[in-house]
Every structure is written in structure tokens, then in C-alpha cells.
mmCIF file of C-alpha atoms in Angstrom:
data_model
loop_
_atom_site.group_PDB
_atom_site.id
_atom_site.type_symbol
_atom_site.label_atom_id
_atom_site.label_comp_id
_atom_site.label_asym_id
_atom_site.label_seq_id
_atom_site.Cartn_x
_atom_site.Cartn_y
_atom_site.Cartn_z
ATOM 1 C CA UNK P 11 97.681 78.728 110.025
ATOM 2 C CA UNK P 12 97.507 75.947 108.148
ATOM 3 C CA UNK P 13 97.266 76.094 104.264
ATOM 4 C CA UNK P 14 94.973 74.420 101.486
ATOM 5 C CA UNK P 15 95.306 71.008 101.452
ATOM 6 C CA UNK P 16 94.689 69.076 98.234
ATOM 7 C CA UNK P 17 94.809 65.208 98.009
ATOM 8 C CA UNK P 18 95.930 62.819 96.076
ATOM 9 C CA UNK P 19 99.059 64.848 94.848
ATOM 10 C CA UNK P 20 99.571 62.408 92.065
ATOM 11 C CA UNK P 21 96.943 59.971 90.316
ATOM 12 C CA UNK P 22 97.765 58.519 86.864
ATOM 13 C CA UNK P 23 94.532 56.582 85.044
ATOM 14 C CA UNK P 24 93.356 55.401 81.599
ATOM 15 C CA UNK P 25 91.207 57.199 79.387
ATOM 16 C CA UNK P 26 87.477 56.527 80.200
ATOM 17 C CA UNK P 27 87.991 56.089 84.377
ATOM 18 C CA UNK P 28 86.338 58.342 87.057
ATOM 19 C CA UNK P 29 88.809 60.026 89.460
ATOM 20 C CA UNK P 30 88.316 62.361 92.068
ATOM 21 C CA UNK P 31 90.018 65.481 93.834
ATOM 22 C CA UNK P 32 89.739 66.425 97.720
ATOM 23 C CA UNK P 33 90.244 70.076 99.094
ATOM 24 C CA UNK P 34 90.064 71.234 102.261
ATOM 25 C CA UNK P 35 90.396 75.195 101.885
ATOM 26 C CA UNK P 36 91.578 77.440 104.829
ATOM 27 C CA UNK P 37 89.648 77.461 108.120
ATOM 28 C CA UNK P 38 87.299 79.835 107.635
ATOM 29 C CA UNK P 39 87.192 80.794 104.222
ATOM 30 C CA UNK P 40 83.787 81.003 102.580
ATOM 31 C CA UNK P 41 84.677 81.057 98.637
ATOM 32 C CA UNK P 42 86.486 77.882 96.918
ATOM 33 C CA UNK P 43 88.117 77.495 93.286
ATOM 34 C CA UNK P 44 88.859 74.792 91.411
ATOM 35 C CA UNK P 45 91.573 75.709 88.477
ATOM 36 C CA UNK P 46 92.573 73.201 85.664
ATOM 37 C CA UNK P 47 96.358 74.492 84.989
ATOM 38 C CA UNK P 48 97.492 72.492 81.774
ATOM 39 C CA UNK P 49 100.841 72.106 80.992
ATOM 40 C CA UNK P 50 102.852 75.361 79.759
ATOM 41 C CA UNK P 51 99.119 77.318 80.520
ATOM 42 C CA UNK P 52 97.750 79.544 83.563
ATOM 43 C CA UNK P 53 95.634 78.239 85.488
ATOM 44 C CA UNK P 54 91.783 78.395 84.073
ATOM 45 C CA UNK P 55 89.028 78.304 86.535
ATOM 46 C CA UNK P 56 86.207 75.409 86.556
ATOM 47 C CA UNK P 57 84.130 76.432 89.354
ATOM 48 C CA UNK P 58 84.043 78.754 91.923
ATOM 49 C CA UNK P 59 81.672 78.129 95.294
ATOM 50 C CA UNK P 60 80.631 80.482 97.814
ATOM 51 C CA UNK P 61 79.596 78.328 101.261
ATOM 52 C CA UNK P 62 78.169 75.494 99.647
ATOM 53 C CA UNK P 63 76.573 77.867 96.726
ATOM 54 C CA UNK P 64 77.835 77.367 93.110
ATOM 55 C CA UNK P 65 78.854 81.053 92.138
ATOM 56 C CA UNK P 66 80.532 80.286 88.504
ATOM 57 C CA UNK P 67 80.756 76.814 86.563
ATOM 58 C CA UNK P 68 80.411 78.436 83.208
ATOM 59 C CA UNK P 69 83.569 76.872 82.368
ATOM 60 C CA UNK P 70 83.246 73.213 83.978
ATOM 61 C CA UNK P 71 82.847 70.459 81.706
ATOM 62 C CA UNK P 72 79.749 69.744 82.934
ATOM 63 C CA UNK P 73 79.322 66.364 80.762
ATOM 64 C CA UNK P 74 82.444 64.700 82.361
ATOM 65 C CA UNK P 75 83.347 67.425 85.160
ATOM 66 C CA UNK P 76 81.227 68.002 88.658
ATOM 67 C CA UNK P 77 82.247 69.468 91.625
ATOM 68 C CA UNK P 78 80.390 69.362 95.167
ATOM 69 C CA UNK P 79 80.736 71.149 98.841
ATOM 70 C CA UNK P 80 77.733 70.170 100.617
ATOM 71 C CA UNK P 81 78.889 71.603 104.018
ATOM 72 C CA UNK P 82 80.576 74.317 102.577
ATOM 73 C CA UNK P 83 83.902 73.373 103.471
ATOM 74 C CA UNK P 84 85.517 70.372 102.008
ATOM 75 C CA UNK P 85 84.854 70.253 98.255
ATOM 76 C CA UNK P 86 85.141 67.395 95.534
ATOM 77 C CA UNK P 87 86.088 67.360 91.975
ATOM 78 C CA UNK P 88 84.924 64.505 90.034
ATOM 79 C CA UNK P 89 85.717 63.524 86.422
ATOM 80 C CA UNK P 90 83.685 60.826 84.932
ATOM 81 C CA UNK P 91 84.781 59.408 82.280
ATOM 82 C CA UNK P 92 88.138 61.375 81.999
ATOM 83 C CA UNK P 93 89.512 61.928 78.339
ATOM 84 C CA UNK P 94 93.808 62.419 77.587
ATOM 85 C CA UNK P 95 93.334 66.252 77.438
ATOM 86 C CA UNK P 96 92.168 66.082 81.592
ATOM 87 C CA UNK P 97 95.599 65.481 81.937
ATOM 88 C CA UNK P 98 96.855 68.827 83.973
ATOM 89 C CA UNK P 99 97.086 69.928 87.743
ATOM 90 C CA UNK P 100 93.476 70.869 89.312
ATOM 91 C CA UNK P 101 94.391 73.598 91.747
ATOM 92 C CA UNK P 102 92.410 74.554 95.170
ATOM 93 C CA UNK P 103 92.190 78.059 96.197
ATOM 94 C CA UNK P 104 90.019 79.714 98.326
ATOM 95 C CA UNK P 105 89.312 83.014 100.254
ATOM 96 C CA UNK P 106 88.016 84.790 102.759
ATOM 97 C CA UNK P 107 84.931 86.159 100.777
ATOM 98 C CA UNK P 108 84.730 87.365 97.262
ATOM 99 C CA UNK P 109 85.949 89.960 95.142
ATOM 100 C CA UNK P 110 89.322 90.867 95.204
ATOM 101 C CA UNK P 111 90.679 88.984 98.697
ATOM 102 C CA UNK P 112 93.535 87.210 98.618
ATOM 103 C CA UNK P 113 93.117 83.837 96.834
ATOM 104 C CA UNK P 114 95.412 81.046 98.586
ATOM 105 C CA UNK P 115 96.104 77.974 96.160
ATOM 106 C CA UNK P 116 96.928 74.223 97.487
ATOM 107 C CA UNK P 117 99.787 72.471 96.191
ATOM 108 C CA UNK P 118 97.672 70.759 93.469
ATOM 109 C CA UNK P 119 97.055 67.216 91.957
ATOM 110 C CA UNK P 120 98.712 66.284 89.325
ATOM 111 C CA UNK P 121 96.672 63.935 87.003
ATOM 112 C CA UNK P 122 98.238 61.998 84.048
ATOM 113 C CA UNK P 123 95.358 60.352 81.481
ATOM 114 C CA UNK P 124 96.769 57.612 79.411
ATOM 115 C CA UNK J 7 86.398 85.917 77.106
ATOM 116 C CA UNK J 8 89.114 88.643 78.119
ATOM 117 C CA UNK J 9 92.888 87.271 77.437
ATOM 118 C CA UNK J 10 95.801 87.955 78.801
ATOM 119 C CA UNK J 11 99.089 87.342 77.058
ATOM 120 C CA UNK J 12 102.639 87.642 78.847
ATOM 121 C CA UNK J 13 105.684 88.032 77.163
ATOM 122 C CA UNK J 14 108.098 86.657 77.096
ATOM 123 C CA UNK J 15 107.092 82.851 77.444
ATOM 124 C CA UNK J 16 110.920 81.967 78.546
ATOM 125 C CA UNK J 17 113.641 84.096 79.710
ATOM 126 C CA UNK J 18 116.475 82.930 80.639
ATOM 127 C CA UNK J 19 119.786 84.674 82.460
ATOM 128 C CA UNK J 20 122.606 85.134 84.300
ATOM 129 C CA UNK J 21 122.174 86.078 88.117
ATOM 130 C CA UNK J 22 123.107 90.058 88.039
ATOM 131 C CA UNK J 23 121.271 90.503 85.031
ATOM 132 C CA UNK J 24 117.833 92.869 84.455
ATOM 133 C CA UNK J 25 114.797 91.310 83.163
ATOM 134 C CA UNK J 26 111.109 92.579 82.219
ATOM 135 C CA UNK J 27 107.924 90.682 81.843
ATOM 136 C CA UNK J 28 104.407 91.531 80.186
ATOM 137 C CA UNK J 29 101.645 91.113 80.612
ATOM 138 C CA UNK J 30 99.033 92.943 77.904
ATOM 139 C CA UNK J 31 95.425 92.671 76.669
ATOM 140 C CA UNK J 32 92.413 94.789 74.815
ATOM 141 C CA UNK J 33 90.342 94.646 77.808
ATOM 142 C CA UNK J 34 90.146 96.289 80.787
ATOM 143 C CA UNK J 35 90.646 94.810 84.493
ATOM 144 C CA UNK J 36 89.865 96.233 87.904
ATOM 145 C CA UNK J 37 92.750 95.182 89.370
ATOM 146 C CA UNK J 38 95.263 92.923 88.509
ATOM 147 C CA UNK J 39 98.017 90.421 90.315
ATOM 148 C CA UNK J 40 101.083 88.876 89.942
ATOM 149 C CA UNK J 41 101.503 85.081 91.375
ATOM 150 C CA UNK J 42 104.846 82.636 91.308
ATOM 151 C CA UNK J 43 104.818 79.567 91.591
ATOM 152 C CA UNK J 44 107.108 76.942 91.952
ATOM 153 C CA UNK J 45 107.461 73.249 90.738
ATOM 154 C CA UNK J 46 104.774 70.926 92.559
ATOM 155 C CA UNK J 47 103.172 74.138 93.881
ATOM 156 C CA UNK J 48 100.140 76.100 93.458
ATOM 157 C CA UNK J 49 100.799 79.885 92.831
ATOM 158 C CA UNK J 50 101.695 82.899 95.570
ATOM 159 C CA UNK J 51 100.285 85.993 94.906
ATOM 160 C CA UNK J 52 103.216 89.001 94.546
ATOM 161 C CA UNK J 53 101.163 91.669 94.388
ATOM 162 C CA UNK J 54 98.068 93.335 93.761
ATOM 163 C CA UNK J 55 97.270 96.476 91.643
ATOM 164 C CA UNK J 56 94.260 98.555 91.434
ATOM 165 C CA UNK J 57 94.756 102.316 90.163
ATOM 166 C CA UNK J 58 96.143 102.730 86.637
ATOM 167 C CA UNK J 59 99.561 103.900 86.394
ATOM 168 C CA UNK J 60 100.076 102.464 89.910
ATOM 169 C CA UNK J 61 103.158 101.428 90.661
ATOM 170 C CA UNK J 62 104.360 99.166 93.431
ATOM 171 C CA UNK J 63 107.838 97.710 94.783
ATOM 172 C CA UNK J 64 108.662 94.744 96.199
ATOM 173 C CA UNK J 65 112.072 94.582 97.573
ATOM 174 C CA UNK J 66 114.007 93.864 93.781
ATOM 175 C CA UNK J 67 110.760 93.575 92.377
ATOM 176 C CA UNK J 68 108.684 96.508 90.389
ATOM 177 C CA UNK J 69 105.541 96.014 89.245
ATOM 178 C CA UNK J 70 103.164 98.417 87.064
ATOM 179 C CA UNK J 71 99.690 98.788 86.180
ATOM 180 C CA UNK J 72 98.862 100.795 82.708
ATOM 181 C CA UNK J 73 97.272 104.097 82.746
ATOM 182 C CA UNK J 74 94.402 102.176 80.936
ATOM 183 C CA UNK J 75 94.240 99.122 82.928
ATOM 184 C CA UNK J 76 94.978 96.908 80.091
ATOM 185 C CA UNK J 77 98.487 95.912 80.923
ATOM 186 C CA UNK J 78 101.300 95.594 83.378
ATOM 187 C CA UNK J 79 105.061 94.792 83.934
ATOM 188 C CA UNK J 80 107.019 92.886 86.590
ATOM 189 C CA UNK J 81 110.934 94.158 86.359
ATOM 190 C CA UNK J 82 113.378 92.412 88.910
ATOM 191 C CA UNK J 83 116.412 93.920 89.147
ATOM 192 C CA UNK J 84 119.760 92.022 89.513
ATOM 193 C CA UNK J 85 117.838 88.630 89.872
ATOM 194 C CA UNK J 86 119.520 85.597 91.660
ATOM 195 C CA UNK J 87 118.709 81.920 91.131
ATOM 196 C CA UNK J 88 115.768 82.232 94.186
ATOM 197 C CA UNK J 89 113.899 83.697 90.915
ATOM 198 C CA UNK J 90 113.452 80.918 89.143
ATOM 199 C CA UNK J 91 110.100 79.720 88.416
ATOM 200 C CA UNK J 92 106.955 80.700 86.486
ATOM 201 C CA UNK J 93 105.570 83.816 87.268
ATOM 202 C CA UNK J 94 102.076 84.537 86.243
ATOM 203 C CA UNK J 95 99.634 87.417 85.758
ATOM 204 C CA UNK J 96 95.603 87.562 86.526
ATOM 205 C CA UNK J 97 93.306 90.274 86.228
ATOM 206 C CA UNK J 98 89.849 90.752 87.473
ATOM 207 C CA UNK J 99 87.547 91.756 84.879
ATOM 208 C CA UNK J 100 85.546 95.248 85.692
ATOM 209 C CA UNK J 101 85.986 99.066 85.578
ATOM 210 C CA UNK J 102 87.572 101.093 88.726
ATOM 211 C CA UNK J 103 85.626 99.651 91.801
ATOM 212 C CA UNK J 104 83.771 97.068 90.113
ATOM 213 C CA UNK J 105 84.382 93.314 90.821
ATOM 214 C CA UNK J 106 83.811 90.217 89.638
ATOM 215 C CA UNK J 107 83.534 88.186 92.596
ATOM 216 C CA UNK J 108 87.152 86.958 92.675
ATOM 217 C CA UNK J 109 86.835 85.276 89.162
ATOM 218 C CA UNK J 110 90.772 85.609 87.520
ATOM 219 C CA UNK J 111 91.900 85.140 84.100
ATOM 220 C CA UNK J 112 95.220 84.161 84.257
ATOM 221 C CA UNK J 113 98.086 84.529 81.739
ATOM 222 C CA UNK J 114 100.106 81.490 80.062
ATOM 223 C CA UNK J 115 102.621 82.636 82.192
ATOM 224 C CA UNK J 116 106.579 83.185 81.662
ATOM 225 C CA UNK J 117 109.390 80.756 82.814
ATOM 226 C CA UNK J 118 112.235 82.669 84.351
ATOM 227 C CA UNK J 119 115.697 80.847 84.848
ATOM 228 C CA UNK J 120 118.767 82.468 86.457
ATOM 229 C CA UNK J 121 121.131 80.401 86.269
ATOM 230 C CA UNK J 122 124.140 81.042 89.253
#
């Protein structure tokens, strides 16, 4: 079974540019995360969808930060314009269904803001 | 905002050698995991543990939930260089039974080196 698969793995930008993230969770697997994991941190979650519902944002950065999964299966995380402290890894996870099932995190992108 | 903090932030040893990590806060969680993870990786969950007091072992690996569901352990006994990386504790907010729809909050997590 193939894993969560996260793309770019690497992006490096100046301060004020718009990047975005691509995940493509597990077959199958109705809830999606997206984690910012700073450097020396856990991993703190930004938004959580379930199908192509919004279940938690309460901690997205919703002036610079949105996230999307219209089809509820890809999703897309968008900064816009990023700031030096977005620098961190944004982490995929998903799961079968909510509550405690096993989440299953992506490698991660690694983004560098100078 | 419920906070978990794990102690020690760094630990390093000699393979053969004992080690302990913690993982405490003043709230309570209805269950709670352990992850590792590894350099350009995301996390792997461990383990998860639900009852208080529960106690759970993974090959050299012992893990612990609190009687009061506020804290936990991970011990690894005689750990070899294959240990190294940053291991990581989340808990799901909530009482016995209750959930919160999969939303963790992690710890800072703690950097283990053995070192051959």
C-alpha cells in the first residue's frame, strides 16, 4: 500500500512569495492533516479535513495560510505572502476516519524563507 | 491549549545503556501515542495508550500511561544505534471514551543518540 505522498520535498523562497504544498493521502482515507513542525518543535496542526469538509483550522494562519481539498482527496497548502518564521516542514497525515485511528504522516516539505 | 512537555530534550548514550523519556502535563488526554521519526521523515506511531496505568511493551520498548492520564514514559532497554532519532509524544484531548476527532497535541519532542 502505498504511503502519503507530499511534494515538493524541498522549496527555499524569499520573504513575501506564495508557495504551495501537494498531498496525496492514502487511498481511501477520509480525514487529512496538515502539521507545521518547526525546527527543535512537535509537530502543530493547521488544519484538519474530513472528505472535502474543513473539521479544525483554528490554528491556520488564515491571513497568509489556506488549505483546499475540493474532491476530498488531494489537498493544497498555500502560503501567501510567506514571512521567515514559515520556515519549518508542513507534514501530511491522514486516516481512515476520525478519532483515534491511526494517523499516517508523508515524508514532509521542507521550506526555508529567506 | 493543553501542553505537553517531554523530558529530556537530548539524551545521549552508549549502545547497552538504559534510558527514560517523559512526557507530562496538567491536563488530561483520552489516549495518548508515541511517534519516531527520523531525519527527512514524517513521524511513525509506536504505540497507542488508552486506560490509565496501562502499560504496553514493544519488543525493548516500555511504554506507560499515568493512573491520571496526564503523563507517560517510553523506557528502552539496552538501546542500539537503530534508536536514534526524535521520538515524540501526542495526546488526544478528552476524558475515558471521549474523542476529539483525531486532533493531537504533540510534545517538543526528545533527541535520542546512541552512539555504537
Amino acid at each position: 500500500e502505498a504511503g502519503v505522498a507530499q511534494s515538493p520535498r524541498y522549496k527555499i523562497i524569499e520573504k513575501r512569495q506564495s508557495v504551495a504544498f501537494w498531498c496525496n493521502p492514502i487511498s481511501g482515507h477520509a480525514t487529512l492533516y496538515w502539521y507545521q513542525q518547526i525546527l527543535g518543535q512537535g509537530p502543530k496542526l493547521l488544519i484538519q479535513f474530513q472528505n472535502n469538509g474543513v473539521v479544525d483550522d483554528s490554528q491556520l494562519p488564515k491571513d497568509r495560510f489556506s488549505a483546499e481539498r475540493l474532491k476530498g482527496v488531494d489537498s493544497t497548502l498555500k502560503i501567501q505572502p510567506a514571512k521567515l518564521e514559515d520556515s519549518a516542514v508542513y507534514l501530511c497525515a491522514s486516516s481512515s476516519r476520525e478519532g483515534t485511528d491511526t494517523q499516517y504522516f508523508g515524508p514532509g516539505t521542507r521550506l526555508t524563507v529567506l | 491549549t493543553q501542553l505537553l512537555e517531554q523530558s529530556p530534550q537530548f539524551l545521549s548514550i552508549q549502545e547497552g545503556e538504559n534510558l527514560t523519556v517523559y512526557c507530562n502535563s496538567s491536563s488530561v488526554f483520552s489516549s495518548l501515542q508515541w511517534y519516531r521519526q527520523e531525519p527527512g521523515e514524517g513521524p511513525v506511531l509506536l504505540v497507542t495508550v488508552v486506560t490509565g496505568g496501562e502499560v504496553k511493551k514493544l519488543k525493548r520498548l516500555t511504554f506507560q500511561f499515568g493512573d491520571a492520564r496526564k503523563d507517560s514514559s517510553l523506557h528502552i532497554t539496552a538501546a542500539q544505534p537503530g534508536d536514534t532519532g526524535l521520538y515524540l509524544c501526542a495526546g488526544e484531548p478528552g476524558n475515558a471514551g471521549g474523542t476529539s476527532y483525531g486532533k493531537l497535541t504533540f510534545g517538543q519532542g526528545t533527541i535520542l543518540t546512541v552512539h555504537p
